[in-house]
PDB file of C-alpha atoms in Angstrom:
ATOM      1  CA  MET A  24      -9.774  -0.246 -14.679  1.00 47.00           C
ATOM      2  CA  HIS A  25     -10.395  -2.767 -11.950  1.00 47.00           C
ATOM      3  CA  TRP A  26     -10.036  -0.421  -8.971  1.00 45.00           C
ATOM      4  CA  PHE A  27     -12.482   2.113 -10.399  1.00 44.00           C
ATOM      5  CA  LEU A  28     -15.071  -0.535 -11.221  1.00 42.00           C
ATOM      6  CA  MET A  29     -15.222  -1.394  -7.526  1.00 49.00           C
ATOM      7  CA  ALA A  30     -14.812   2.123  -6.150  1.00 48.00           C
ATOM      8  CA  ALA A  31     -18.426   3.331  -6.298  1.00 46.00           C
ATOM      9  CA  ILE A  32     -19.841   0.108  -4.858  1.00 44.00           C
ATOM     10  CA  ALA A  33     -17.301  -0.222  -2.098  1.00 50.00           C
ATOM     11  CA  LEU A  34     -17.428   3.462  -1.159  1.00 51.00           C
ATOM     12  CA  ALA A  35     -21.163   3.065  -0.715  1.00 47.00           C
ATOM     13  CA  ALA A  36     -20.572  -0.043   1.387  1.00 47.00           C
ATOM     14  CA  ALA A  37     -18.057   1.820   3.526  1.00 46.00           C
ATOM     15  CA  ALA A  38     -20.436   4.737   4.005  1.00 40.00           C
ATOM     16  CA  ALA A  39     -23.213   2.372   5.039  1.00 41.00           C
ATOM     17  CA  LEU A  40     -20.876   0.721   7.501  1.00 40.00           C
ATOM     18  CA  TRP A  41     -19.954   4.033   9.176  1.00 36.00           C
ATOM     19  CA  SER A  42     -23.612   4.957   9.548  1.00 35.00           C
ATOM     20  CA  SER A  43     -24.491   1.628  11.157  1.00 37.00           C
ATOM     21  CA  GLN A  44     -23.918   0.574  14.727  1.00 31.00           C
ATOM     22  CA  ALA A  45     -20.360   0.039  15.934  1.00 31.00           C
ATOM     23  CA  LEU A  46     -18.863  -3.275  14.923  1.00 32.00           C
ATOM     24  CA  THR A  47     -16.312  -5.427  16.641  1.00 33.00           C
ATOM     25  CA  GLY A  48     -13.572  -4.746  14.088  1.00 35.00           C
ATOM     26  CA  ARG A  49     -12.708  -8.394  13.612  1.00 38.00           C
ATOM     27  CA  GLY A  50     -13.195 -10.334  10.428  1.00 38.00           C
ATOM     28  CA  GLY A  51     -15.064 -13.582  10.302  1.00 37.00           C
ATOM     29  CA  PRO A  52     -13.660 -16.663  11.961  1.00 36.00           C
ATOM     30  CA  ALA A  53     -10.558 -18.169  10.418  1.00 37.00           C
ATOM     31  CA  CYS A  54     -12.495 -20.709   8.384  1.00 36.00           C
ATOM     32  CA  ARG A  55     -10.836 -23.748   6.953  1.00 40.00           C
ATOM     33  CA  THR A  56      -9.583 -23.533   3.417  1.00 41.00           C
ATOM     34  CA  ALA A  57     -10.156 -26.320   0.933  1.00 44.00           C
ATOM     35  CA  SER A  58      -9.087 -29.727   2.070  1.00 46.00           C
ATOM     36  CA  GLY A  59      -5.791 -31.154   0.943  1.00 50.00           C
ATOM     37  CA  GLY A  60      -2.377 -29.722   0.265  1.00 52.00           C
ATOM     38  CA  GLU A  61      -3.700 -26.607  -1.486  1.00 52.00           C
ATOM     39  CA  GLY A  62      -5.520 -25.333   1.609  1.00 77.00           C
ATOM     40  CA  GLU A  63      -2.648 -26.206   3.916  1.00 86.00           C
ATOM     41  CA  ALA A  64      -0.176 -24.431   1.650  1.00 89.00           C
ATOM     42  CA  PHE A  65      -2.230 -21.242   1.793  1.00 91.00           C
ATOM     43  CA  ARG A  66      -2.660 -21.547   5.560  1.00 91.00           C
ATOM     44  CA  ARG A  67       1.106 -21.823   6.016  1.00 92.00           C
ATOM     45  CA  TRP A  68       1.581 -18.777   3.809  1.00 94.00           C
ATOM     46  CA  ALA A  69      -1.071 -16.721   5.645  1.00 91.00           C
ATOM     47  CA  GLU A  70       0.338 -17.654   9.054  1.00 92.00           C
ATOM     48  CA  ASP A  71       3.920 -16.745   8.140  1.00 93.00           C
ATOM     49  CA  PRO A  72       4.892 -13.774  10.401  1.00 93.00           C
ATOM     50  CA  ALA A  73       6.800 -12.168   7.526  1.00 95.00           C
ATOM     51  CA  ILE A  74       3.644 -12.148   5.397  1.00 95.00           C
ATOM     52  CA  THR A  75       1.579 -10.658   8.218  1.00 93.00           C
ATOM     53  CA  GLU A  76       4.179  -7.953   8.769  1.00 95.00           C
ATOM     54  CA  GLY A  77       4.382  -7.163   5.058  1.00 96.00           C
ATOM     55  CA  LEU A  78       0.613  -6.796   4.774  1.00 96.00           C
ATOM     56  CA  ALA A  79       0.502  -4.723   7.962  1.00 96.00           C
ATOM     57  CA  ARG A  80       3.228  -2.435   6.650  1.00 96.00           C
ATOM     58  CA  ALA A  81       1.237  -1.721   3.494  1.00 97.00           C
ATOM     59  CA  VAL A  82      -2.041  -1.208   5.362  1.00 97.00           C
ATOM     60  CA  GLU A  83      -0.453   1.146   7.886  1.00 97.00           C
ATOM     61  CA  ALA A  84       1.341   3.220   5.247  1.00 97.00           C
ATOM     62  CA  LEU A  85      -1.786   3.602   3.126  1.00 97.00           C
ATOM     63  CA  GLY A  86      -3.863   4.399   6.216  1.00 96.00           C
ATOM     64  CA  GLU A  87      -1.387   7.111   7.193  1.00 96.00           C
ATOM     65  CA  LEU A  88      -1.874   8.783   3.814  1.00 96.00           C
ATOM     66  CA  MET A  89      -5.652   8.615   4.188  1.00 95.00           C
ATOM     67  CA  ALA A  90      -5.351  10.263   7.609  1.00 94.00           C
ATOM     68  CA  HIS A  91      -3.387  13.230   6.218  1.00 95.00           C
ATOM     69  CA  PRO A  92      -5.478  16.415   6.623  1.00 93.00           C
ATOM     70  CA  GLU A  93      -4.616  17.744   3.153  1.00 93.00           C
ATOM     71  CA  LEU A  94      -3.880  14.666   1.063  1.00 94.00           C
ATOM     72  CA  GLY A  95      -6.270  12.115   2.535  1.00 94.00           C
ATOM     73  CA  GLY A  96      -9.934  11.490   3.051  1.00 91.00           C
ATOM     74  CA  PRO A  97     -12.383   8.901   4.388  1.00 91.00           C
ATOM     75  CA  GLY A  98     -12.443   5.761   2.315  1.00 92.00           C
ATOM     76  CA  PHE A  99     -11.434   2.128   2.414  1.00 94.00           C
ATOM     77  CA  LEU A 100      -8.537  -0.223   1.835  1.00 97.00           C
ATOM     78  CA  THR A 101      -8.505  -3.387  -0.254  1.00 97.00           C
ATOM     79  CA  LEU A 102      -6.222  -6.390  -0.486  1.00 96.00           C
ATOM     80  CA  ARG A 103      -6.282  -8.317  -3.723  1.00 96.00           C
ATOM     81  CA  LEU A 104      -4.791 -11.770  -4.072  1.00 94.00           C
ATOM     82  CA  PRO A 105      -3.160 -12.461  -7.444  1.00 93.00           C
ATOM     83  CA  GLN A 106      -5.081 -14.367 -10.068  1.00 90.00           C
ATOM     84  CA  PRO A 107      -3.541 -17.322 -11.912  1.00 88.00           C
ATOM     85  CA  GLY A 108      -1.172 -16.127 -14.615  1.00 86.00           C
ATOM     86  CA  GLU A 109      -0.397 -12.845 -12.868  1.00 88.00           C
ATOM     87  CA  ASP A 110       2.830 -11.866 -11.126  1.00 89.00           C
ATOM     88  CA  GLY A 111       2.008 -13.602  -7.835  1.00 92.00           C
ATOM     89  CA  LEU A 112       1.976 -10.421  -5.736  1.00 95.00           C
ATOM     90  CA  VAL A 113      -0.704  -9.285  -3.283  1.00 96.00           C
ATOM     91  CA  THR A 114      -1.863  -5.737  -4.067  1.00 97.00           C
ATOM     92  CA  ALA A 115      -2.963  -3.347  -1.316  1.00 97.00           C
ATOM     93  CA  ALA A 116      -4.843  -0.201  -2.301  1.00 97.00           C
ATOM     94  CA  ALA A 117      -6.382   2.859  -0.679  1.00 97.00           C
ATOM     95  CA  GLN A 118      -9.418   4.350  -2.404  1.00 95.00           C
ATOM     96  CA  TYR A 119     -10.909   7.617  -1.220  1.00 94.00           C
ATOM     97  CA  PRO A 120     -12.379  10.899  -2.470  1.00 93.00           C
ATOM     98  CA  ASN A 121      -9.675  13.520  -1.860  1.00 88.00           C
ATOM     99  CA  ILE A 122     -12.030  16.187  -0.527  1.00 85.00           C
ATOM    100  CA  ARG A 123      -9.467  19.016  -0.632  1.00 85.00           C
ATOM    101  CA  GLU A 124      -8.325  17.876  -4.096  1.00 89.00           C
ATOM    102  CA  ALA A 125      -4.637  18.343  -3.284  1.00 91.00           C
ATOM    103  CA  MET A 126      -3.722  14.756  -4.082  1.00 93.00           C
ATOM    104  CA  TYR A 127      -6.277  14.495  -6.879  1.00 93.00           C
ATOM    105  CA  CYS A 128      -4.804  17.499  -8.713  1.00 92.00           C
ATOM    106  CA  ARG A 129      -1.268  16.276  -8.133  1.00 93.00           C
ATOM    107  CA  VAL A 130      -2.106  12.881  -9.666  1.00 94.00           C
ATOM    108  CA  VAL A 131      -3.934  14.442 -12.617  1.00 93.00           C
ATOM    109  CA  ARG A 132      -0.913  16.648 -13.343  1.00 93.00           C
ATOM    110  CA  ARG A 133       1.452  13.723 -12.661  1.00 94.00           C
ATOM    111  CA  GLU A 134       3.394  15.780 -10.125  1.00 94.00           C
ATOM    112  CA  LEU A 135       4.657  12.647  -8.424  1.00 95.00           C
ATOM    113  CA  ASP A 136       8.346  13.286  -7.935  1.00 95.00           C
ATOM    114  CA  ARG A 137       9.475  11.553  -4.740  1.00 95.00           C
ATOM    115  CA  ASP A 138      10.953  14.666  -3.126  1.00 96.00           C
ATOM    116  CA  ALA A 139       7.873  16.701  -3.967  1.00 94.00           C
ATOM    117  CA  LEU A 140       5.600  14.018  -2.523  1.00 96.00           C
ATOM    118  CA  LEU A 141       7.644  13.918   0.680  1.00 96.00           C
ATOM    119  CA  ALA A 142       7.492  17.698   0.956  1.00 95.00           C
ATOM    120  CA  ALA A 143       3.715  17.578   0.452  1.00 94.00           C
ATOM    121  CA  GLY A 144       3.326  15.113   3.319  1.00 96.00           C
ATOM    122  CA  VAL A 145       3.149  11.681   1.699  1.00 97.00           C
ATOM    123  CA  PRO A 146       4.520   9.209   4.298  1.00 96.00           C
ATOM    124  CA  GLU A 147       8.065   8.043   3.621  1.00 97.00           C
ATOM    125  CA  ALA A 148       7.022   4.514   4.595  1.00 97.00           C
ATOM    126  CA  LEU A 149       4.517   4.552   1.735  1.00 97.00           C
ATOM    127  CA  LEU A 150       6.995   5.872  -0.810  1.00 97.00           C
ATOM    128  CA  ALA A 151       9.385   3.090   0.177  1.00 97.00           C
ATOM    129  CA  LEU A 152       6.774   0.663  -1.196  1.00 97.00           C
ATOM    130  CA  GLU A 153       6.851   2.366  -4.627  1.00 96.00           C
ATOM    131  CA  PRO A 154       3.142   3.241  -4.797  1.00 97.00           C
ATOM    132  CA  GLN A 155       1.145   3.756  -7.961  1.00 97.00           C
ATOM    133  CA  PHE A 156      -1.132   6.818  -7.993  1.00 97.00           C
ATOM    134  CA  GLU A 157      -4.300   6.892 -10.080  1.00 95.00           C
ATOM    135  CA  THR A 158      -7.545   8.817 -10.159  1.00 91.00           C
ATOM    136  CA  ASP A 159     -10.665   9.299 -12.238  1.00 81.00           C
ATOM    137  CA  SER A 160     -12.846  12.212 -13.280  1.00 73.00           C
ATOM    138  CA  GLY A 161     -15.002  11.729 -10.195  1.00 80.00           C
ATOM    139  CA  GLY A 162     -12.142  12.683  -7.901  1.00 86.00           C
ATOM    140  CA  VAL A 163     -11.521   9.254  -6.384  1.00 93.00           C
ATOM    141  CA  VAL A 164      -7.846   8.775  -5.598  1.00 95.00           C
ATOM    142  CA  VAL A 165      -6.445   5.239  -5.794  1.00 96.00           C
ATOM    143  CA  VAL A 166      -3.011   4.514  -4.332  1.00 97.00           C
ATOM    144  CA  SER A 167      -1.785   0.937  -4.682  1.00 97.00           C
ATOM    145  CA  VAL A 168       1.328  -0.982  -3.658  1.00 97.00           C
ATOM    146  CA  GLN A 169       2.632  -4.489  -4.180  1.00 96.00           C
ATOM    147  CA  ALA A 170       2.486  -5.637  -0.574  1.00 95.00           C
ATOM    148  CA  VAL A 171       3.864  -9.182  -0.370  1.00 96.00           C
ATOM    149  CA  PRO A 172       4.684 -12.099  -2.703  1.00 95.00           C
ATOM    150  CA  MET A 173       2.320 -15.054  -2.800  1.00 93.00           C
ATOM    151  CA  GLY A 174       3.650 -16.913  -5.822  1.00 91.00           C
ATOM    152  CA  GLU A 175       2.016 -18.035  -9.041  1.00 91.00           C
ATOM    153  CA  LEU A 176       1.719 -21.673  -7.922  1.00 90.00           C
ATOM    154  CA  LEU A 177      -0.209 -20.794  -4.775  1.00 91.00           C
ATOM    155  CA  ALA A 178      -2.443 -18.432  -6.742  1.00 90.00           C
ATOM    156  CA  GLU A 179      -3.237 -21.296  -9.103  1.00 91.00           C
ATOM    157  CA  GLN A 180      -4.026 -23.634  -6.196  1.00 89.00           C
ATOM    158  CA  ILE A 181      -6.750 -21.315  -4.874  1.00 89.00           C
ATOM    159  CA  SER A 182      -8.092 -20.265  -8.262  1.00 85.00           C
ATOM    160  CA  GLY A 183     -11.512 -21.861  -7.699  1.00 88.00           C
ATOM    161  CA  ARG A 184     -14.230 -19.614  -6.255  1.00 88.00           C
ATOM    162  CA  THR A 185     -14.827 -21.784  -3.185  1.00 89.00           C
ATOM    163  CA  ASP A 186     -11.127 -22.123  -2.404  1.00 90.00           C
ATOM    164  CA  ARG A 187     -10.479 -18.418  -2.896  1.00 91.00           C
ATOM    165  CA  GLN A 188     -13.369 -17.363  -0.676  1.00 92.00           C
ATOM    166  CA  ALA A 189     -12.171 -19.709   2.046  1.00 92.00           C
ATOM    167  CA  ALA A 190      -8.663 -18.283   1.675  1.00 92.00           C
ATOM    168  CA  LEU A 191      -9.995 -14.727   1.962  1.00 94.00           C
ATOM    169  CA  ARG A 192     -11.910 -15.604   5.131  1.00 93.00           C
ATOM    170  CA  LEU A 193      -8.812 -17.139   6.664  1.00 93.00           C
ATOM    171  CA  LEU A 194      -6.746 -14.055   5.809  1.00 94.00           C
ATOM    172  CA  ALA A 195      -9.502 -11.762   7.093  1.00 94.00           C
ATOM    173  CA  GLY A 196      -9.324 -13.510  10.450  1.00 93.00           C
ATOM    174  CA  ARG A 197      -5.564 -13.019  10.631  1.00 92.00           C
ATOM    175  CA  LEU A 198      -5.717  -9.334   9.753  1.00 94.00           C
ATOM    176  CA  GLY A 199      -8.743  -8.716  11.959  1.00 93.00           C
ATOM    177  CA  GLU A 200      -6.635  -9.812  14.919  1.00 92.00           C
ATOM    178  CA  ARG A 201      -3.812  -7.491  13.852  1.00 93.00           C
ATOM    179  CA  PHE A 202      -6.103  -4.495  13.241  1.00 94.00           C
ATOM    180  CA  PRO A 203      -8.931  -4.507  15.804  1.00 92.00           C
ATOM    181  CA  ARG A 204      -9.968  -0.992  14.724  1.00 91.00           C
ATOM    182  CA  LEU A 205     -10.668  -2.155  11.183  1.00 92.00           C
ATOM    183  CA  GLU A 206     -13.394  -4.446   9.964  1.00 94.00           C
ATOM    184  CA  VAL A 207     -11.787  -6.910   7.558  1.00 95.00           C
ATOM    185  CA  ARG A 208     -14.119  -8.919   5.361  1.00 94.00           C
ATOM    186  CA  PRO A 209     -14.257 -10.521   1.915  1.00 94.00           C
ATOM    187  CA  PHE A 210     -15.813  -8.282  -0.717  1.00 91.00           C
ATOM    188  CA  GLY A 211     -16.118 -10.084  -4.019  1.00 87.00           C
ATOM    189  CA  SER A 212     -12.661 -11.412  -4.849  1.00 85.00           C
ATOM    190  CA  GLU A 213     -10.864  -9.037  -2.456  1.00 94.00           C
ATOM    191  CA  LEU A 214     -10.635  -8.140   1.198  1.00 96.00           C
ATOM    192  CA  LEU A 215     -12.256  -4.868   2.205  1.00 96.00           C
ATOM    193  CA  LEU A 216     -10.852  -3.013   5.229  1.00 96.00           C
ATOM    194  CA  THR A 217     -12.987  -0.232   6.684  1.00 93.00           C
ATOM    195  CA  PRO A 218     -12.759   1.705   9.955  1.00 88.00           C
ATOM    196  CA  VAL A 219     -14.818   0.538  12.877  1.00 85.00           C
ATOM    197  CA  ARG A 220     -17.182   3.289  13.931  1.00 73.00           C
ATOM    198  CA  GLU A 221     -16.184   4.823  17.244  1.00 64.00           C
ATOM    199  CA  GLU A 222     -17.879   7.334  19.505  1.00 49.00           C
ATOM    200  CA  SER A 223     -15.093   9.873  19.428  1.00 42.00           C
ATOM    201  CA  ARG A 224     -12.787   9.176  16.480  1.00 48.00           C
ATOM    202  CA  SER A 225     -11.884   6.809  13.651  1.00 45.00           C
ATOM    203  CA  PRO A 226      -8.418   5.534  12.660  1.00 52.00           C
ATOM    204  CA  TYR A 227      -8.476   7.653   9.457  1.00 49.00           C
TER     205      TYR A 227
END
């Protein structure tokens, strides 16, 4: 499935990032989207405080799971804008190797009852977003949520590669300001969010 196709590549990218020199944590500049009403419509959507808060809520909840000493692990977050013809929702996902295998085994056995997940330490804020739990034979855990609505019409308006890349750069700039301890950058057709390397600690 889509998340697993990107997992190996992006995990390698995240590992390379952590081993490199410390970065500023901000995405690229908020570049202009395509000219005309399509670009302005996306800009208005991206600059809506409710959209920023919805995306932040998903990122924070997923990051809290990744930081859990038993259920989490070092990895990365992604934000995927809907493609034309899809449901018009932005998907946020955490992808990480669950080193202690607690979450991996729970997902494999489909032991995902809400009360059991709460008792195990899954953040209540994450469960409120109705997450989907997946994994593969390599032990990579993928937890995804539908973060915010974007709408099918807007997804269609930025369906071209150039328009979508410009939209991703604009959104990366917005989220980079909100999360200075994360590097936010376009990665293919998604946004990749990885911790900024620090001397003493990382956010996950």
